[in-house]
Amino acid sequence: MNRFAKKLGFWASVFVLVSPAVLVFLWMISLSLKNELDNTAFPPVFIPNPPTLKNYVDVFAQNNFGLYLWNSILVTGGAVLIGLLVGVPAGYGIARGKAHKFAILILVARMTPALSYLIPLFLLFQITGLVGSITALVITHLVITIPIIVWIMIGYFENVPIELEDASRIDGATTWQAFRHVALPLAKPGIVVGGILAFIFSWNNFIFSVVLGGKASRTLPSAVYNSLTFEQISWGPLAAAALLVTLPVLLVTVIAQRQIVAGLSAGGLKDG
């Protein structure tokens, strides 16, 4: 009886936590598959009858969705790639040097709201003439990707036995060779997790694109935001565009859920 009560309490807690998100997601799908008459009807119509894909067709026909998708790929891909090139060696250096103060600094940078960086970066890009460019967006997204990659890699490198690197040095390897041929292969799961999480956070960010992006350089989240008008809101196309923006992140999260959980655990349970 006690075991049954524990299970019942567990599933009740899961239902309370998950049901609001699931309900909102199903509501978005319903809006995207209905015509505007059904979307504004009262009482609300939850099940499309018949469902239509017209809203998805309108998203591609009435907006430069392909350009915004390409911009998102460029910005997120560039920020993740540079973040890995900088963050992985940085994580290794902090872990092996036991530089705990730098690790705390990285944690603070990770937890600092993106808005805190916005005004200094805007002034910098205004001086250099980079406002409205893809380059400016890639640089700003580095404040998202680098801290999370460094933080995850610190945990992974601390779990790699240093005796293996010591053995390679006895055989004549340099510090770089020990990192390149011993530590890096063993930390590949951490690199994958860091890249995935950096991709998710960078892809979902929209405030940098709203402020620093131009008409030709804005990313998908800000493009959806800019489609809102005060005169009229077309809920169907708006829901369809929001779902299309969410789809890549949703797929990555579902496919790599085990690696994401493992990466967060490694970062949170590391020594020291």
mmCIF file of C-alpha atoms in Angstrom:
data_model
loop_
_atom_site.group_PDB
_atom_site.id
_atom_site.type_symbol
_atom_site.label_atom_id
_atom_site.label_comp_id
_atom_site.label_asym_id
_atom_site.label_seq_id
_atom_site.Cartn_x
_atom_site.Cartn_y
_atom_site.Cartn_z
ATOM 1 C CA MET A 1 0.000 0.000 0.000
ATOM 2 C CA ASN A 2 2.869 2.298 0.917
ATOM 3 C CA ARG A 3 4.596 1.477 -2.406
ATOM 4 C CA PHE A 4 1.360 2.149 -4.321
ATOM 5 C CA ALA A 5 0.975 5.524 -2.568
ATOM 6 C CA LYS A 6 4.563 6.475 -3.503
ATOM 7 C CA LYS A 7 3.955 5.626 -7.162
ATOM 8 C CA LEU A 8 0.660 7.499 -7.139
ATOM 9 C CA GLY A 9 2.347 10.549 -5.610
ATOM 10 C CA PHE A 10 5.177 10.379 -8.142
ATOM 11 C CA TRP A 11 2.886 10.238 -11.178
ATOM 12 C CA ALA A 12 0.629 12.942 -9.715
ATOM 13 C CA SER A 13 3.690 15.206 -9.333
ATOM 14 C CA VAL A 14 4.776 14.430 -12.918
ATOM 15 C CA PHE A 15 1.277 15.244 -14.169
ATOM 16 C CA VAL A 16 1.171 18.578 -12.307
ATOM 17 C CA LEU A 17 4.613 19.594 -13.616
ATOM 18 C CA VAL A 18 4.257 18.420 -17.214
ATOM 19 C CA SER A 19 0.579 18.958 -18.026
ATOM 20 C CA PRO A 20 0.743 22.797 -18.464
ATOM 21 C CA ALA A 21 3.562 22.513 -21.033
ATOM 22 C CA VAL A 22 1.848 19.639 -22.862
ATOM 23 C CA LEU A 23 -1.479 21.513 -22.896
ATOM 24 C CA VAL A 24 0.136 24.658 -24.368
ATOM 25 C CA PHE A 25 1.990 22.598 -26.991
ATOM 26 C CA LEU A 26 -1.214 20.770 -28.040
ATOM 27 C CA TRP A 27 -3.036 24.093 -28.161
ATOM 28 C CA MET A 28 -0.356 25.470 -30.516
ATOM 29 C CA ILE A 29 -0.725 22.432 -32.788
ATOM 30 C CA SER A 30 -4.508 22.889 -32.769
ATOM 31 C CA LEU A 31 -4.203 26.595 -33.709
ATOM 32 C CA SER A 32 -1.794 25.821 -36.545
ATOM 33 C CA LEU A 33 -4.170 23.243 -38.101
ATOM 34 C CA LYS A 34 -7.366 25.371 -37.984
ATOM 35 C CA ASN A 35 -8.651 28.239 -40.125
ATOM 36 C CA GLU A 36 -8.973 31.728 -38.632
ATOM 37 C CA LEU A 37 -12.744 31.362 -38.200
ATOM 38 C CA ASP A 38 -12.304 28.351 -35.906
ATOM 39 C CA ASN A 39 -9.333 29.997 -34.125
ATOM 40 C CA THR A 40 -11.508 32.962 -33.053
ATOM 41 C CA ALA A 41 -14.707 30.980 -32.394
ATOM 42 C CA PHE A 42 -16.419 30.936 -28.999
ATOM 43 C CA PRO A 43 -16.742 28.473 -27.380
ATOM 44 C CA PRO A 44 -13.236 27.472 -28.504
ATOM 45 C CA VAL A 45 -12.783 24.682 -31.047
ATOM 46 C CA PHE A 46 -9.932 22.440 -29.896
ATOM 47 C CA ILE A 47 -10.047 19.671 -32.524
ATOM 48 C CA PRO A 48 -9.594 20.918 -36.131
ATOM 49 C CA ASN A 49 -12.434 19.722 -38.365
ATOM 50 C CA PRO A 50 -11.172 19.373 -41.008
ATOM 51 C CA PRO A 51 -7.459 20.049 -40.291
ATOM 52 C CA THR A 52 -5.657 22.289 -42.780
ATOM 53 C CA LEU A 53 -1.996 22.914 -43.658
ATOM 54 C CA LYS A 54 -2.786 26.341 -45.136
ATOM 55 C CA ASN A 55 -1.167 28.139 -42.181
ATOM 56 C CA TYR A 56 2.156 26.353 -42.811
ATOM 57 C CA VAL A 57 1.942 27.199 -46.527
ATOM 58 C CA ASP A 58 1.262 30.870 -45.652
ATOM 59 C CA VAL A 59 4.333 30.981 -43.378
ATOM 60 C CA PHE A 60 6.630 30.154 -46.295
ATOM 61 C CA ALA A 61 4.624 32.138 -48.876
ATOM 62 C CA GLN A 62 4.183 35.423 -46.965
ATOM 63 C CA ASN A 63 7.492 35.572 -45.046
ATOM 64 C CA ASN A 64 11.141 35.166 -45.964
ATOM 65 C CA PHE A 65 11.226 32.088 -43.759
ATOM 66 C CA GLY A 66 14.067 30.463 -45.692
ATOM 67 C CA LEU A 67 16.371 33.479 -45.113
ATOM 68 C CA TYR A 68 15.575 33.590 -41.388
ATOM 69 C CA LEU A 69 16.194 29.845 -41.112
ATOM 70 C CA TRP A 70 19.560 30.250 -42.847
ATOM 71 C CA ASN A 71 20.453 33.146 -40.514
ATOM 72 C CA SER A 72 19.625 31.006 -37.479
ATOM 73 C CA ILE A 73 21.797 28.173 -38.814
ATOM 74 C CA LEU A 74 24.704 30.593 -39.456
ATOM 75 C CA VAL A 75 24.471 32.315 -36.062
ATOM 76 C CA THR A 76 23.890 29.185 -33.978
ATOM 77 C CA GLY A 77 26.334 27.055 -35.979
ATOM 78 C CA GLY A 78 29.064 29.698 -35.820
ATOM 79 C CA ALA A 79 28.562 30.369 -32.112
ATOM 80 C CA VAL A 80 28.599 26.645 -31.244
ATOM 81 C CA LEU A 81 31.665 25.924 -33.410
ATOM 82 C CA ILE A 82 33.706 28.818 -31.991
ATOM 83 C CA GLY A 83 32.414 28.000 -28.515
ATOM 84 C CA LEU A 84 33.757 24.436 -28.844
ATOM 85 C CA LEU A 85 37.124 25.613 -30.179
ATOM 86 C CA VAL A 86 37.530 28.008 -27.242
ATOM 87 C CA GLY A 87 35.564 26.240 -24.517
ATOM 88 C CA VAL A 88 37.053 22.743 -24.691
ATOM 89 C CA PRO A 89 40.715 23.817 -24.160
ATOM 90 C CA ALA A 90 39.552 26.335 -21.548
ATOM 91 C CA GLY A 91 37.690 23.625 -19.643
ATOM 92 C CA TYR A 92 40.763 21.394 -19.790
ATOM 93 C CA GLY A 93 43.037 24.159 -18.495
ATOM 94 C CA ILE A 94 40.725 25.017 -15.605
ATOM 95 C CA ALA A 95 40.253 21.344 -14.655
ATOM 96 C CA ARG A 96 43.924 20.403 -14.784
ATOM 97 C CA GLY A 97 45.108 23.670 -13.197
ATOM 98 C CA LYS A 98 42.473 23.313 -10.440
ATOM 99 C CA ALA A 99 41.592 26.961 -11.060
ATOM 100 C CA HIS A 100 38.423 26.935 -8.977
ATOM 101 C CA LYS A 101 38.133 30.746 -9.029
ATOM 102 C CA PHE A 102 37.948 30.672 -12.824
ATOM 103 C CA ALA A 103 35.325 27.937 -12.587
ATOM 104 C CA ILE A 104 33.210 30.172 -10.330
ATOM 105 C CA LEU A 105 33.707 33.032 -12.795
ATOM 106 C CA ILE A 106 32.441 30.792 -15.606
ATOM 107 C CA LEU A 107 29.410 29.839 -13.490
ATOM 108 C CA VAL A 108 28.659 33.511 -12.838
ATOM 109 C CA ALA A 109 28.956 34.257 -16.568
ATOM 110 C CA ARG A 110 26.618 31.349 -17.290
ATOM 111 C CA MET A 111 23.989 32.593 -14.825
ATOM 112 C CA THR A 112 24.192 36.274 -15.775
ATOM 113 C CA PRO A 113 21.125 37.343 -17.843
ATOM 114 C CA ALA A 114 21.896 37.986 -21.506
ATOM 115 C CA LEU A 115 20.376 41.459 -21.166
ATOM 116 C CA SER A 116 23.359 42.462 -19.001
ATOM 117 C CA TYR A 117 25.663 42.150 -22.027
ATOM 118 C CA LEU A 118 23.312 43.882 -24.429
ATOM 119 C CA ILE A 119 24.091 47.587 -23.927
ATOM 120 C CA PRO A 120 27.939 47.285 -23.935
ATOM 121 C CA LEU A 121 27.831 45.043 -27.001
ATOM 122 C CA PHE A 122 25.386 47.370 -28.779
ATOM 123 C CA LEU A 123 27.684 50.370 -28.177
ATOM 124 C CA LEU A 124 30.698 48.349 -29.340
ATOM 125 C CA PHE A 125 29.006 47.219 -32.543
ATOM 126 C CA GLN A 126 27.673 50.729 -33.170
ATOM 127 C CA ILE A 127 31.228 52.076 -33.067
ATOM 128 C CA THR A 128 32.549 49.315 -35.321
ATOM 129 C CA GLY A 129 29.573 49.473 -37.699
ATOM 130 C CA LEU A 130 28.569 45.853 -37.103
ATOM 131 C CA VAL A 131 25.006 46.487 -35.904
ATOM 132 C CA GLY A 132 22.605 44.497 -38.069
ATOM 133 C CA SER A 133 25.217 42.001 -39.244
ATOM 134 C CA ILE A 134 25.501 38.230 -38.834
ATOM 135 C CA THR A 135 29.002 38.721 -37.381
ATOM 136 C CA ALA A 136 27.620 40.790 -34.507
ATOM 137 C CA LEU A 137 25.004 38.133 -33.713
ATOM 138 C CA VAL A 138 27.605 35.337 -33.743
ATOM 139 C CA ILE A 139 29.810 37.314 -31.327
ATOM 140 C CA THR A 140 26.912 38.040 -28.970
ATOM 141 C CA HIS A 141 25.826 34.400 -28.956
ATOM 142 C CA LEU A 142 29.317 33.461 -27.755
ATOM 143 C CA VAL A 143 28.350 34.822 -24.317
ATOM 144 C CA ILE A 144 25.762 32.021 -24.305
ATOM 145 C CA THR A 145 27.727 29.129 -25.794
ATOM 146 C CA ILE A 146 31.227 29.510 -24.297
ATOM 147 C CA PRO A 147 30.274 29.517 -20.570
ATOM 148 C CA ILE A 148 28.025 26.460 -20.850
ATOM 149 C CA ILE A 149 30.607 24.498 -22.876
ATOM 150 C CA VAL A 150 33.438 25.416 -20.476
ATOM 151 C CA TRP A 151 31.335 24.487 -17.443
ATOM 152 C CA ILE A 152 30.397 21.083 -18.829
ATOM 153 C CA MET A 153 33.951 20.337 -20.024
ATOM 154 C CA ILE A 154 35.412 21.134 -16.596
ATOM 155 C CA GLY A 155 33.297 18.339 -15.119
ATOM 156 C CA TYR A 156 34.251 15.875 -17.852
ATOM 157 C CA PHE A 157 38.000 16.585 -17.752
ATOM 158 C CA GLU A 158 38.040 16.283 -13.954
ATOM 159 C CA ASN A 159 36.656 12.754 -14.375
ATOM 160 C CA VAL A 160 39.440 11.765 -16.813
ATOM 161 C CA PRO A 161 42.223 10.033 -14.761
ATOM 162 C CA ILE A 162 45.295 12.272 -14.818
ATOM 163 C CA GLU A 163 47.465 9.134 -14.485
ATOM 164 C CA LEU A 164 46.819 8.397 -18.155
ATOM 165 C CA GLU A 165 48.250 11.784 -19.160
ATOM 166 C CA ASP A 166 51.203 11.316 -16.786
ATOM 167 C CA ALA A 167 51.958 7.981 -18.455
ATOM 168 C CA SER A 168 51.948 9.618 -21.896
ATOM 169 C CA ARG A 169 54.327 12.348 -20.658
ATOM 170 C CA ILE A 170 56.718 9.680 -19.350
ATOM 171 C CA ASP A 171 56.720 8.304 -22.905
ATOM 172 C CA GLY A 172 57.745 11.747 -24.173
ATOM 173 C CA ALA A 173 54.425 13.421 -24.976
ATOM 174 C CA THR A 174 54.083 17.180 -24.528
ATOM 175 C CA THR A 175 51.175 18.796 -22.671
ATOM 176 C CA TRP A 176 49.438 19.513 -25.990
ATOM 177 C CA GLN A 177 49.952 15.923 -27.174
ATOM 178 C CA ALA A 178 48.595 14.570 -23.882
ATOM 179 C CA PHE A 179 45.538 16.793 -24.297
ATOM 180 C CA ARG A 180 45.086 15.994 -28.000
ATOM 181 C CA HIS A 181 45.641 12.229 -27.915
ATOM 182 C CA VAL A 182 44.626 11.203 -24.364
ATOM 183 C CA ALA A 183 42.221 13.620 -22.662
ATOM 184 C CA LEU A 184 40.284 14.806 -25.718
ATOM 185 C CA PRO A 185 39.175 11.337 -26.972
ATOM 186 C CA LEU A 186 38.019 10.383 -23.468
ATOM 187 C CA ALA A 187 36.014 13.623 -23.185
ATOM 188 C CA LYS A 188 34.125 13.182 -26.478
ATOM 189 C CA PRO A 189 30.755 12.565 -24.730
ATOM 190 C CA GLY A 190 31.184 15.905 -22.931
ATOM 191 C CA ILE A 191 31.971 17.684 -26.190
ATOM 192 C CA VAL A 192 28.798 16.262 -27.735
ATOM 193 C CA VAL A 193 26.668 17.295 -24.739
ATOM 194 C CA GLY A 194 28.227 20.770 -24.564
ATOM 195 C CA GLY A 195 27.586 21.289 -28.277
ATOM 196 C CA ILE A 196 23.966 20.132 -27.996
ATOM 197 C CA LEU A 197 23.152 22.341 -24.990
ATOM 198 C CA ALA A 198 24.916 25.341 -26.552
ATOM 199 C CA PHE A 199 22.889 24.769 -29.730
ATOM 200 C CA ILE A 200 19.594 24.687 -27.798
ATOM 201 C CA PHE A 201 20.283 27.853 -25.777
ATOM 202 C CA SER A 202 21.661 29.754 -28.773
ATOM 203 C CA TRP A 203 18.819 28.725 -31.103
ATOM 204 C CA ASN A 204 16.146 29.812 -28.591
ATOM 205 C CA ASN A 205 17.701 33.226 -27.891
ATOM 206 C CA PHE A 206 15.808 36.058 -29.510
ATOM 207 C CA ILE A 207 16.653 39.255 -27.601
ATOM 208 C CA PHE A 208 20.048 39.703 -29.312
ATOM 209 C CA SER A 209 18.484 39.366 -32.749
ATOM 210 C CA VAL A 210 15.665 41.795 -31.888
ATOM 211 C CA VAL A 211 18.096 44.537 -30.789
ATOM 212 C CA LEU A 212 21.210 43.874 -32.875
ATOM 213 C CA GLY A 213 19.801 42.129 -35.957
ATOM 214 C CA GLY A 214 18.743 43.917 -39.131
ATOM 215 C CA LYS A 215 15.885 43.091 -41.470
ATOM 216 C CA ALA A 216 18.141 40.780 -43.493
ATOM 217 C CA SER A 217 19.997 39.249 -40.546
ATOM 218 C CA ARG A 218 17.295 38.506 -37.980
ATOM 219 C CA THR A 219 16.938 34.932 -36.763
ATOM 220 C CA LEU A 220 13.795 32.796 -36.597
ATOM 221 C CA PRO A 221 12.645 33.609 -33.013
ATOM 222 C CA SER A 222 12.820 37.374 -33.630
ATOM 223 C CA ALA A 223 11.189 36.958 -37.062
ATOM 224 C CA VAL A 224 8.186 35.325 -35.384
ATOM 225 C CA TYR A 225 8.079 38.143 -32.817
ATOM 226 C CA ASN A 226 8.214 40.794 -35.551
ATOM 227 C CA SER A 227 5.268 39.188 -37.330
ATOM 228 C CA LEU A 228 3.014 40.405 -34.480
ATOM 229 C CA THR A 229 1.107 43.600 -35.287
ATOM 230 C CA PHE A 230 -1.216 45.819 -33.293
ATOM 231 C CA GLU A 231 -3.860 45.813 -36.040
ATOM 232 C CA GLN A 232 -4.486 42.084 -36.373
ATOM 233 C CA ILE A 233 -2.985 38.844 -35.167
ATOM 234 C CA SER A 234 -3.370 35.782 -37.368
ATOM 235 C CA TRP A 235 -3.163 33.036 -34.772
ATOM 236 C CA GLY A 236 -2.940 30.167 -37.253
ATOM 237 C CA PRO A 237 0.202 31.288 -39.172
ATOM 238 C CA LEU A 238 1.744 32.569 -35.927
ATOM 239 C CA ALA A 239 1.301 29.175 -34.235
ATOM 240 C CA ALA A 240 2.606 27.387 -37.343
ATOM 241 C CA ALA A 241 5.729 29.616 -37.434
ATOM 242 C CA ALA A 242 6.335 29.107 -33.692
ATOM 243 C CA LEU A 243 6.103 25.330 -34.088
ATOM 244 C CA LEU A 244 8.522 25.381 -37.046
ATOM 245 C CA VAL A 245 11.003 27.386 -34.930
ATOM 246 C CA THR A 246 10.620 24.938 -32.057
ATOM 247 C CA LEU A 247 10.894 21.789 -34.197
ATOM 248 C CA PRO A 248 14.752 21.595 -34.516
ATOM 249 C CA VAL A 249 15.262 22.075 -30.771
ATOM 250 C CA LEU A 250 12.513 19.576 -29.970
ATOM 251 C CA LEU A 251 14.058 16.946 -32.250
ATOM 252 C CA VAL A 252 17.556 17.482 -30.811
ATOM 253 C CA THR A 253 16.203 17.284 -27.246
ATOM 254 C CA VAL A 254 14.266 14.066 -27.864
ATOM 255 C CA ILE A 255 17.120 12.358 -29.747
ATOM 256 C CA ALA A 256 19.868 13.393 -27.298
ATOM 257 C CA GLN A 257 17.927 13.356 -24.005
ATOM 258 C CA ARG A 258 20.192 10.728 -22.402
ATOM 259 C CA GLN A 259 23.376 12.608 -23.319
ATOM 260 C CA ILE A 260 21.906 15.902 -22.044
ATOM 261 C CA VAL A 261 21.026 14.410 -18.655
ATOM 262 C CA ALA A 262 24.469 12.770 -18.422
ATOM 263 C CA GLY A 263 26.207 16.044 -19.273
ATOM 264 C CA LEU A 264 24.267 18.039 -16.701
ATOM 265 C CA SER A 265 25.013 15.381 -14.066
ATOM 266 C CA ALA A 266 28.749 15.406 -14.892
ATOM 267 C CA GLY A 267 28.865 19.206 -14.602
ATOM 268 C CA GLY A 268 26.921 19.231 -11.370
ATOM 269 C CA LEU A 269 28.654 16.329 -9.586
ATOM 270 C CA LYS A 270 32.282 17.104 -10.338
ATOM 271 C CA ASP A 271 34.725 17.261 -7.456
ATOM 272 C CA GLY A 272 35.764 20.472 -5.843
#
